[in-house]
Amino acid sequence: IMSRPPRKISEGILSNQVGILIISGILSFGIVFMYYLIQLSSGATLETARTETFTLAILLELCLAMSVRSSRPIFQIGLLTNKSMLLAIIIPIFLQIGLVYSPLGAAIGLVPLAFVTWMKIAAIAIAGFCIFESFKVLPILVQFFRRPARAAH
């Protein structure tokens, strides 16, 4: 049933992914912070910059969660193979949309976002997801190119 043997008891659940998680967390923070600064410097109001940044942070974290669900790249395991994970990603997205457009969102200083802004934020989050996934693909590529070439017969 399982394609790989179970981990050793002495090994932690995230033992071989701690480095990737730390780098991804720092990268996520950097992307979100730079986005916030760019928004403020481009003339966005504080409330708009805060709402967009908050939404980007949530979408990036959901992308990170989707990426770290397996040590294998997404193209090997498939995007739709874990239905529970998909639900755990979709529900917070709808909750975020609901929050941004609800009186509670207004009470905490969030403002409604235009559709094009949502698409821009989603594109940045997807780009972040691709970067997270590249951490898994890079070792595969390095291993592929380090293989000795076979002699032609």
CSV table of N, CA and C in Angstrom, one decimal:
chain,number,residue,atom,x,y,z
A,1,ILE,N,0.8,-1.2,0.0
A,1,ILE,CA,0.0,0.0,0.0
A,1,ILE,C,0.9,1.2,0.0
A,2,MET,N,1.9,1.3,0.8
A,2,MET,CA,2.7,2.5,0.9
A,2,MET,C,3.9,2.3,-0.1
A,3,SER,N,4.2,3.4,-0.7
A,3,SER,CA,5.3,3.4,-1.7
A,3,SER,C,6.7,3.6,-1.1
A,4,ARG,N,6.7,4.0,0.1
A,4,ARG,CA,8.0,4.1,0.8
A,4,ARG,C,7.9,3.6,2.2
A,5,PRO,N,9.0,3.2,2.8
A,5,PRO,CA,8.9,2.6,4.2
A,5,PRO,C,8.6,3.7,5.2
A,6,PRO,N,8.1,3.3,6.4
A,6,PRO,CA,7.7,4.3,7.4
A,6,PRO,C,9.0,4.9,7.9
A,7,ARG,N,8.9,6.1,8.5
A,7,ARG,CA,10.0,6.8,9.0
A,7,ARG,C,10.4,6.1,10.3
A,8,LYS,N,11.7,6.3,10.8
A,8,LYS,CA,12.2,5.8,12.0
A,8,LYS,C,11.5,6.4,13.2
A,9,ILE,N,11.3,5.7,14.3
A,9,ILE,CA,10.7,6.2,15.5
A,9,ILE,C,11.4,7.4,16.0
A,10,SER,N,12.8,7.4,15.9
A,10,SER,CA,13.6,8.5,16.5
A,10,SER,C,13.5,9.7,15.6
A,11,GLU,N,13.0,9.6,14.4
A,11,GLU,CA,12.9,10.7,13.5
A,11,GLU,C,11.6,11.5,13.7
A,12,GLY,N,11.7,12.8,13.7
A,12,GLY,CA,10.6,13.7,13.9
A,12,GLY,C,9.7,13.7,12.6
A,13,ILE,N,8.5,14.1,12.8
A,13,ILE,CA,7.6,14.2,11.6
A,13,ILE,C,8.1,15.1,10.5
A,14,LEU,N,8.7,16.2,10.9
A,14,LEU,CA,9.2,17.2,9.9
A,14,LEU,C,10.7,17.2,9.8
A,15,SER,N,11.3,16.2,10.3
A,15,SER,CA,12.8,16.2,10.4
A,15,SER,C,13.5,16.5,9.1
A,16,ASN,N,13.1,16.0,8.0
A,16,ASN,CA,13.8,16.3,6.7
A,16,ASN,C,13.2,17.5,6.0
A,17,GLN,N,12.2,18.2,6.6
A,17,GLN,CA,11.7,19.4,5.9
A,17,GLN,C,11.8,20.6,6.8
A,18,VAL,N,12.5,20.6,7.9
A,18,VAL,CA,12.6,21.8,8.7
A,18,VAL,C,13.3,22.9,8.0
A,19,GLY,N,14.4,22.6,7.3
A,19,GLY,CA,15.1,23.6,6.6
A,19,GLY,C,14.3,24.3,5.5
A,20,ILE,N,13.5,23.5,4.8
A,20,ILE,CA,12.7,24.0,3.7
A,20,ILE,C,11.6,24.9,4.4
A,21,LEU,N,11.0,24.4,5.5
A,21,LEU,CA,10.0,25.2,6.2
A,21,LEU,C,10.5,26.6,6.6
A,22,ILE,N,11.7,26.6,7.2
A,22,ILE,CA,12.3,27.8,7.7
A,22,ILE,C,12.5,28.8,6.5
A,23,ILE,N,13.1,28.3,5.4
A,23,ILE,CA,13.4,29.1,4.2
A,23,ILE,C,12.1,29.6,3.6
A,24,SER,N,11.1,28.7,3.5
A,24,SER,CA,9.8,29.1,3.0
A,24,SER,C,9.1,30.2,3.8
A,25,GLY,N,9.2,30.0,5.1
A,25,GLY,CA,8.7,31.0,6.0
A,25,GLY,C,9.3,32.4,5.9
A,26,ILE,N,10.6,32.4,5.8
A,26,ILE,CA,11.4,33.6,5.6
A,26,ILE,C,11.0,34.2,4.3
A,27,LEU,N,11.0,33.4,3.2
A,27,LEU,CA,10.6,33.9,1.9
A,27,LEU,C,9.2,34.4,1.9
A,28,SER,N,8.3,33.7,2.5
A,28,SER,CA,6.9,34.2,2.6
A,28,SER,C,6.8,35.6,3.3
A,29,PHE,N,7.5,35.7,4.4
A,29,PHE,CA,7.6,37.0,5.1
A,29,PHE,C,8.1,38.1,4.2
A,30,GLY,N,9.2,37.8,3.5
A,30,GLY,CA,9.9,38.8,2.6
A,30,GLY,C,8.9,39.2,1.5
A,31,ILE,N,8.2,38.3,0.9
A,31,ILE,CA,7.3,38.6,-0.2
A,31,ILE,C,6.2,39.5,0.3
A,32,VAL,N,5.6,39.1,1.5
A,32,VAL,CA,4.5,39.9,2.0
A,32,VAL,C,4.9,41.3,2.5
A,33,PHE,N,6.1,41.4,3.1
A,33,PHE,CA,6.6,42.6,3.6
A,33,PHE,C,6.9,43.6,2.4
A,34,MET,N,7.6,43.0,1.4
A,34,MET,CA,7.9,43.8,0.2
A,34,MET,C,6.6,44.3,-0.5
A,35,TYR,N,5.6,43.4,-0.5
A,35,TYR,CA,4.4,43.8,-1.2
A,35,TYR,C,3.7,45.0,-0.4
A,36,TYR,N,3.8,44.9,0.9
A,36,TYR,CA,3.2,46.0,1.8
A,36,TYR,C,3.9,47.3,1.5
A,37,LEU,N,5.2,47.2,1.5
A,37,LEU,CA,6.0,48.4,1.2
A,37,LEU,C,5.8,49.0,-0.2
A,38,ILE,N,5.7,48.1,-1.2
A,38,ILE,CA,5.4,48.6,-2.5
A,38,ILE,C,4.0,49.2,-2.6
A,39,GLN,N,3.0,48.6,-1.9
A,39,GLN,CA,1.7,49.2,-1.9
A,39,GLN,C,1.7,50.6,-1.3
A,40,LEU,N,2.3,50.7,-0.2
A,40,LEU,CA,2.4,52.0,0.5
A,40,LEU,C,3.1,53.1,-0.4
A,41,SER,N,4.2,52.7,-1.0
A,41,SER,CA,5.0,53.6,-1.8
A,41,SER,C,4.3,54.0,-3.1
A,42,SER,N,3.4,53.1,-3.5
A,42,SER,CA,2.7,53.4,-4.8
A,42,SER,C,1.4,54.2,-4.5
A,43,GLY,N,1.2,54.7,-3.3
A,43,GLY,CA,0.0,55.6,-3.0
A,43,GLY,C,-1.2,54.9,-2.5
A,44,ALA,N,-1.2,53.6,-2.2
A,44,ALA,CA,-2.3,52.9,-1.7
A,44,ALA,C,-2.6,53.5,-0.2
A,45,THR,N,-3.8,53.5,0.2
A,45,THR,CA,-4.2,53.9,1.5
A,45,THR,C,-3.6,52.8,2.5
A,46,LEU,N,-3.5,53.2,3.7
A,46,LEU,CA,-3.0,52.2,4.7
A,46,LEU,C,-4.0,51.1,4.8
A,47,GLU,N,-5.3,51.3,4.8
A,47,GLU,CA,-6.3,50.3,4.9
A,47,GLU,C,-6.2,49.3,3.7
A,48,THR,N,-6.1,49.9,2.5
A,48,THR,CA,-6.0,49.0,1.3
A,48,THR,C,-4.7,48.2,1.4
A,49,ALA,N,-3.6,48.8,1.7
A,49,ALA,CA,-2.3,48.1,1.8
A,49,ALA,C,-2.4,47.0,2.8
A,50,ARG,N,-3.0,47.3,4.0
A,50,ARG,CA,-3.2,46.3,5.0
A,50,ARG,C,-4.0,45.1,4.6
A,51,THR,N,-5.2,45.4,4.0
A,51,THR,CA,-6.1,44.4,3.5
A,51,THR,C,-5.4,43.5,2.5
A,52,GLU,N,-4.8,44.1,1.5
A,52,GLU,CA,-4.1,43.3,0.4
A,52,GLU,C,-3.0,42.5,1.0
A,53,THR,N,-2.2,43.0,1.9
A,53,THR,CA,-1.1,42.3,2.5
A,53,THR,C,-1.6,41.2,3.4
A,54,PHE,N,-2.7,41.4,4.2
A,54,PHE,CA,-3.3,40.4,5.0
A,54,PHE,C,-3.8,39.2,4.1
A,55,THR,N,-4.4,39.6,3.0
A,55,THR,CA,-4.9,38.5,2.1
A,55,THR,C,-3.8,37.8,1.4
A,56,LEU,N,-2.8,38.5,1.0
A,56,LEU,CA,-1.6,37.8,0.4
A,56,LEU,C,-1.0,36.9,1.4
A,57,ALA,N,-0.8,37.3,2.7
A,57,ALA,CA,-0.2,36.4,3.7
A,57,ALA,C,-1.0,35.1,3.9
A,58,ILE,N,-2.3,35.3,3.9
A,58,ILE,CA,-3.1,34.1,4.0
A,58,ILE,C,-3.0,33.2,2.8
A,59,LEU,N,-3.1,33.7,1.6
A,59,LEU,CA,-3.0,32.9,0.4
A,59,LEU,C,-1.6,32.2,0.3
A,60,LEU,N,-0.6,33.0,0.7
A,60,LEU,CA,0.8,32.4,0.6
A,60,LEU,C,0.9,31.2,1.6
A,61,GLU,N,0.4,31.4,2.8
A,61,GLU,CA,0.4,30.3,3.8
A,61,GLU,C,-0.3,29.1,3.4
A,62,LEU,N,-1.5,29.3,2.7
A,62,LEU,CA,-2.2,28.2,2.2
A,62,LEU,C,-1.5,27.5,1.0
A,63,CYS,N,-0.8,28.2,0.2
A,63,CYS,CA,0.1,27.7,-0.8
A,63,CYS,C,1.3,26.9,-0.2
A,64,LEU,N,1.8,27.4,0.9
A,64,LEU,CA,2.9,26.7,1.6
A,64,LEU,C,2.4,25.4,2.2
A,65,ALA,N,1.2,25.4,2.8
A,65,ALA,CA,0.6,24.2,3.3
A,65,ALA,C,0.4,23.2,2.2
A,66,MET,N,-0.1,23.6,1.1
A,66,MET,CA,-0.3,22.7,-0.1
A,66,MET,C,1.1,22.1,-0.5
A,67,SER,N,2.1,22.9,-0.5
A,67,SER,CA,3.4,22.5,-1.0
A,67,SER,C,4.1,21.5,0.0
A,68,VAL,N,4.0,21.7,1.3
A,68,VAL,CA,4.7,20.9,2.2
A,68,VAL,C,3.9,19.6,2.6
A,69,ARG,N,2.8,19.4,2.0
A,69,ARG,CA,2.0,18.2,2.3
A,69,ARG,C,2.8,16.9,1.8
A,70,SER,N,3.7,17.1,0.9
A,70,SER,CA,4.5,16.0,0.5
A,70,SER,C,5.9,16.4,0.2
A,71,SER,N,6.9,15.5,0.3
A,71,SER,CA,8.3,15.8,0.0
A,71,SER,C,8.5,15.7,-1.5
A,72,ARG,N,7.5,15.1,-2.2
A,72,ARG,CA,7.6,15.0,-3.7
A,72,ARG,C,7.0,16.2,-4.3
A,73,PRO,N,7.4,16.6,-5.5
A,73,PRO,CA,6.8,17.8,-6.2
A,73,PRO,C,5.3,17.5,-6.6
A,74,ILE,N,4.6,18.6,-6.7
A,74,ILE,CA,3.2,18.5,-7.0
A,74,ILE,C,2.8,17.8,-8.3
A,75,PHE,N,3.7,17.9,-9.3
A,75,PHE,CA,3.5,17.2,-10.6
A,75,PHE,C,3.6,15.7,-10.5
A,76,GLN,N,4.3,15.2,-9.4
A,76,GLN,CA,4.4,13.8,-9.2
A,76,GLN,C,3.2,13.2,-8.4
A,77,ILE,N,2.7,14.0,-7.5
A,77,ILE,CA,1.6,13.5,-6.7
A,77,ILE,C,0.2,13.9,-7.1
A,78,GLY,N,0.1,15.0,-7.9
A,78,GLY,CA,-1.1,15.5,-8.4
A,78,GLY,C,-1.7,16.5,-7.4
A,79,LEU,N,-2.3,17.6,-8.0
A,79,LEU,CA,-2.9,18.7,-7.2
A,79,LEU,C,-4.2,18.3,-6.5
A,80,LEU,N,-4.9,17.4,-7.1
A,80,LEU,CA,-6.3,17.0,-6.6
A,80,LEU,C,-6.3,15.7,-5.9
A,81,THR,N,-5.2,15.1,-5.5
A,81,THR,CA,-5.2,13.8,-4.9
A,81,THR,C,-5.6,13.8,-3.4
A,82,ASN,N,-5.5,14.8,-2.7
A,82,ASN,CA,-5.8,14.9,-1.3
A,82,ASN,C,-7.1,15.8,-1.1
A,83,LYS,N,-8.2,15.2,-1.1
A,83,LYS,CA,-9.5,15.9,-1.0
A,83,LYS,C,-9.6,16.7,0.3
A,84,SER,N,-9.1,16.1,1.4
A,84,SER,CA,-9.2,16.8,2.7
A,84,SER,C,-8.3,18.1,2.7
A,85,MET,N,-7.2,18.0,2.0
A,85,MET,CA,-6.3,19.1,1.9
A,85,MET,C,-6.9,20.2,1.1
A,86,LEU,N,-7.5,19.8,0.0
A,86,LEU,CA,-8.2,20.8,-0.9
A,86,LEU,C,-9.3,21.5,-0.1
A,87,LEU,N,-10.1,20.8,0.7
A,87,LEU,CA,-11.1,21.4,1.5
A,87,LEU,C,-10.5,22.3,2.5
A,88,ALA,N,-9.4,21.9,3.1
A,88,ALA,CA,-8.7,22.8,4.1
A,88,ALA,C,-8.1,24.0,3.5
A,89,ILE,N,-7.9,24.0,2.2
A,89,ILE,CA,-7.4,25.2,1.4
A,89,ILE,C,-8.6,26.1,1.0
A,90,ILE,N,-9.6,25.5,0.5
A,90,ILE,CA,-10.8,26.2,-0.1
A,90,ILE,C,-11.6,26.9,1.0
A,91,ILE,N,-11.8,26.3,2.2
A,91,ILE,CA,-12.6,26.9,3.2
A,91,ILE,C,-11.9,28.2,3.7
A,92,PRO,N,-10.7,28.3,4.0
A,92,PRO,CA,-10.1,29.6,4.5
A,92,PRO,C,-10.1,30.7,3.4
A,93,ILE,N,-10.1,30.3,2.1
A,93,ILE,CA,-10.2,31.2,1.0
A,93,ILE,C,-11.6,31.9,1.1
A,94,PHE,N,-12.6,31.1,1.2
A,94,PHE,CA,-14.0,31.6,1.3
A,94,PHE,C,-14.2,32.4,2.6
A,95,LEU,N,-13.6,32.0,3.7
A,95,LEU,CA,-13.6,32.7,4.9
A,95,LEU,C,-13.0,34.1,4.8
A,96,GLN,N,-11.8,34.1,4.1
A,96,GLN,CA,-11.1,35.4,3.9
A,96,GLN,C,-12.0,36.3,3.0
A,97,ILE,N,-12.6,35.8,2.0
A,97,ILE,CA,-13.4,36.6,1.1
A,97,ILE,C,-14.6,37.2,1.9
A,98,GLY,N,-15.2,36.3,2.7
A,98,GLY,CA,-16.3,36.7,3.6
A,98,GLY,C,-15.9,37.8,4.6
A,99,LEU,N,-14.7,37.6,5.2
A,99,LEU,CA,-14.2,38.6,6.1
A,99,LEU,C,-14.0,40.0,5.5
A,100,VAL,N,-13.3,40.0,4.3
A,100,VAL,CA,-13.0,41.2,3.7
A,100,VAL,C,-14.3,42.0,3.4
A,101,TYR,N,-15.4,41.3,3.0
A,101,TYR,CA,-16.6,42.0,2.6
A,101,TYR,C,-17.7,42.1,3.7
A,102,SER,N,-17.3,41.7,4.9
A,102,SER,CA,-18.3,41.7,6.1
A,102,SER,C,-18.1,42.9,7.0
A,103,PRO,N,-19.1,43.2,7.8
A,103,PRO,CA,-18.9,44.2,8.8
A,103,PRO,C,-17.8,44.0,9.8
A,104,LEU,N,-17.5,42.7,10.0
A,104,LEU,CA,-16.4,42.4,10.9
A,104,LEU,C,-15.1,42.9,10.3
A,105,GLY,N,-14.9,42.7,9.0
A,105,GLY,CA,-13.7,43.1,8.3
A,105,GLY,C,-13.6,44.6,8.4
A,106,ALA,N,-14.7,45.3,8.2
A,106,ALA,CA,-14.7,46.8,8.3
A,106,ALA,C,-14.3,47.2,9.7
A,107,ALA,N,-14.8,46.5,10.7
A,107,ALA,CA,-14.5,46.8,12.1
A,107,ALA,C,-13.0,46.6,12.5
A,108,ILE,N,-12.3,45.7,11.8
A,108,ILE,CA,-10.9,45.6,12.1
A,108,ILE,C,-10.0,46.3,11.0
A,109,GLY,N,-10.6,47.2,10.2
A,109,GLY,CA,-9.9,48.0,9.3
A,109,GLY,C,-9.6,47.5,8.0
A,110,LEU,N,-10.3,46.4,7.6
A,110,LEU,CA,-10.2,45.9,6.2
A,110,LEU,C,-11.1,46.6,5.3
A,111,VAL,N,-10.7,46.7,4.0
A,111,VAL,CA,-11.6,47.3,3.0
A,111,VAL,C,-11.8,46.4,1.9
A,112,PRO,N,-13.0,46.5,1.2
A,112,PRO,CA,-13.2,45.6,0.0
A,112,PRO,C,-12.2,45.8,-1.0
A,113,LEU,N,-11.9,44.6,-1.7
A,113,LEU,CA,-10.9,44.6,-2.8
A,113,LEU,C,-11.5,44.4,-4.1
A,114,ALA,N,-11.0,45.0,-5.1
A,114,ALA,CA,-11.5,44.8,-6.5
A,114,ALA,C,-11.1,43.5,-7.0
A,115,PHE,N,-11.9,42.9,-7.9
A,115,PHE,CA,-11.6,41.6,-8.5
A,115,PHE,C,-10.2,41.5,-9.1
A,116,VAL,N,-9.7,42.6,-9.8
A,116,VAL,CA,-8.4,42.6,-10.4
A,116,VAL,C,-7.3,42.5,-9.3
A,117,THR,N,-7.6,43.1,-8.1
A,117,THR,CA,-6.7,43.0,-7.0
A,117,THR,C,-6.6,41.6,-6.4
A,118,TRP,N,-7.7,40.9,-6.3
A,118,TRP,CA,-7.7,39.5,-5.9
A,118,TRP,C,-6.9,38.7,-6.9
A,119,MET,N,-7.0,39.0,-8.2
A,119,MET,CA,-6.3,38.2,-9.2
A,119,MET,C,-4.8,38.5,-9.1
A,120,LYS,N,-4.4,39.7,-8.8
A,120,LYS,CA,-3.0,40.1,-8.6
A,120,LYS,C,-2.4,39.3,-7.4
A,121,ILE,N,-3.2,39.4,-6.3
A,121,ILE,CA,-2.7,38.7,-5.1
A,121,ILE,C,-2.6,37.2,-5.3
A,122,ALA,N,-3.6,36.6,-6.0
A,122,ALA,CA,-3.6,35.2,-6.3
A,122,ALA,C,-2.4,34.8,-7.2
A,123,ALA,N,-2.1,35.7,-8.1
A,123,ALA,CA,-0.9,35.4,-9.0
A,123,ALA,C,0.4,35.4,-8.2
A,124,ILE,N,0.5,36.3,-7.3
A,124,ILE,CA,1.7,36.4,-6.4
A,124,ILE,C,1.8,35.1,-5.6
A,125,ALA,N,0.7,34.7,-5.0
A,125,ALA,CA,0.6,33.5,-4.1
A,125,ALA,C,1.0,32.3,-5.0
A,126,ILE,N,0.5,32.2,-6.2
A,126,ILE,CA,0.8,31.0,-7.0
A,126,ILE,C,2.3,31.0,-7.4
A,127,ALA,N,2.8,32.2,-7.6
A,127,ALA,CA,4.3,32.3,-7.9
A,127,ALA,C,5.0,31.8,-6.7
A,128,GLY,N,4.6,32.2,-5.5
A,128,GLY,CA,5.2,31.7,-4.3
A,128,GLY,C,5.1,30.2,-4.2
A,129,PHE,N,4.0,29.7,-4.5
A,129,PHE,CA,3.8,28.2,-4.6
A,129,PHE,C,4.8,27.6,-5.5
A,130,CYS,N,5.0,28.2,-6.7
A,130,CYS,CA,6.0,27.6,-7.6
A,130,CYS,C,7.4,27.7,-7.1
A,131,ILE,N,7.7,28.7,-6.3
A,131,ILE,CA,9.0,28.8,-5.7
A,131,ILE,C,9.2,27.7,-4.6
A,132,PHE,N,8.1,27.5,-3.8
A,132,PHE,CA,8.2,26.5,-2.8
A,132,PHE,C,8.4,25.1,-3.4
A,133,GLU,N,7.7,24.9,-4.5
A,133,GLU,CA,7.8,23.6,-5.2
A,133,GLU,C,9.2,23.4,-5.9
A,134,SER,N,9.8,24.6,-6.3
A,134,SER,CA,11.1,24.5,-6.9
A,134,SER,C,12.2,24.0,-5.9
A,135,PHE,N,11.9,24.2,-4.6
A,135,PHE,CA,12.9,23.6,-3.6
A,135,PHE,C,12.9,22.1,-3.7
A,136,LYS,N,11.8,21.5,-4.1
A,136,LYS,CA,11.7,20.0,-4.2
A,136,LYS,C,12.2,19.5,-5.5
A,137,VAL,N,12.1,20.3,-6.6
A,137,VAL,CA,12.5,19.9,-7.9
A,137,VAL,C,14.0,20.1,-8.1
A,138,LEU,N,14.6,21.1,-7.5
A,138,LEU,CA,16.0,21.4,-7.6
A,138,LEU,C,16.9,20.1,-7.3
A,139,PRO,N,16.7,19.5,-6.2
A,139,PRO,CA,17.5,18.3,-6.0
A,139,PRO,C,17.3,17.2,-7.0
A,140,ILE,N,16.1,17.1,-7.6
A,140,ILE,CA,15.9,16.1,-8.6
A,140,ILE,C,16.6,16.4,-9.9
A,141,LEU,N,16.6,17.7,-10.2
A,141,LEU,CA,17.4,18.2,-11.4
A,141,LEU,C,18.9,18.0,-11.2
A,142,VAL,N,19.4,18.3,-10.1
A,142,VAL,CA,20.8,18.2,-9.8
A,142,VAL,C,21.2,16.7,-9.9
A,143,GLN,N,20.4,15.8,-9.3
A,143,GLN,CA,20.7,14.4,-9.4
A,143,GLN,C,20.6,13.9,-10.8
A,144,PHE,N,19.7,14.4,-11.6
A,144,PHE,CA,19.6,14.0,-13.0
A,144,PHE,C,20.8,14.4,-13.8
A,145,PHE,N,21.3,15.7,-13.6
A,145,PHE,CA,22.4,16.1,-14.4
A,145,PHE,C,23.7,15.6,-13.9
A,146,ARG,N,23.8,15.1,-12.7
A,146,ARG,CA,25.0,14.5,-12.2
A,146,ARG,C,25.2,13.0,-12.6
A,147,ARG,N,24.1,12.4,-13.1
A,147,ARG,CA,24.2,11.0,-13.5
A,147,ARG,C,25.2,10.9,-14.6
A,148,PRO,N,26.0,9.9,-14.6
A,148,PRO,CA,27.0,9.7,-15.7
A,148,PRO,C,26.2,9.4,-17.0
A,149,ALA,N,26.7,9.9,-18.1
A,149,ALA,CA,26.1,9.7,-19.4
A,149,ALA,C,26.4,8.2,-19.8
A,150,ARG,N,25.3,7.6,-20.4
A,150,ARG,CA,25.5,6.3,-20.9
A,150,ARG,C,26.2,6.3,-22.3
A,151,ALA,N,27.1,5.4,-22.5
A,151,ALA,CA,27.8,5.3,-23.7
A,151,ALA,C,26.9,4.7,-24.8
A,152,ALA,N,26.9,5.3,-26.0
A,152,ALA,CA,26.1,4.9,-27.1
A,152,ALA,C,26.7,3.6,-27.7
A,153,HIS,N,25.8,2.7,-28.0
A,153,HIS,CA,26.3,1.4,-28.6
A,153,HIS,C,26.1,1.3,-30.0
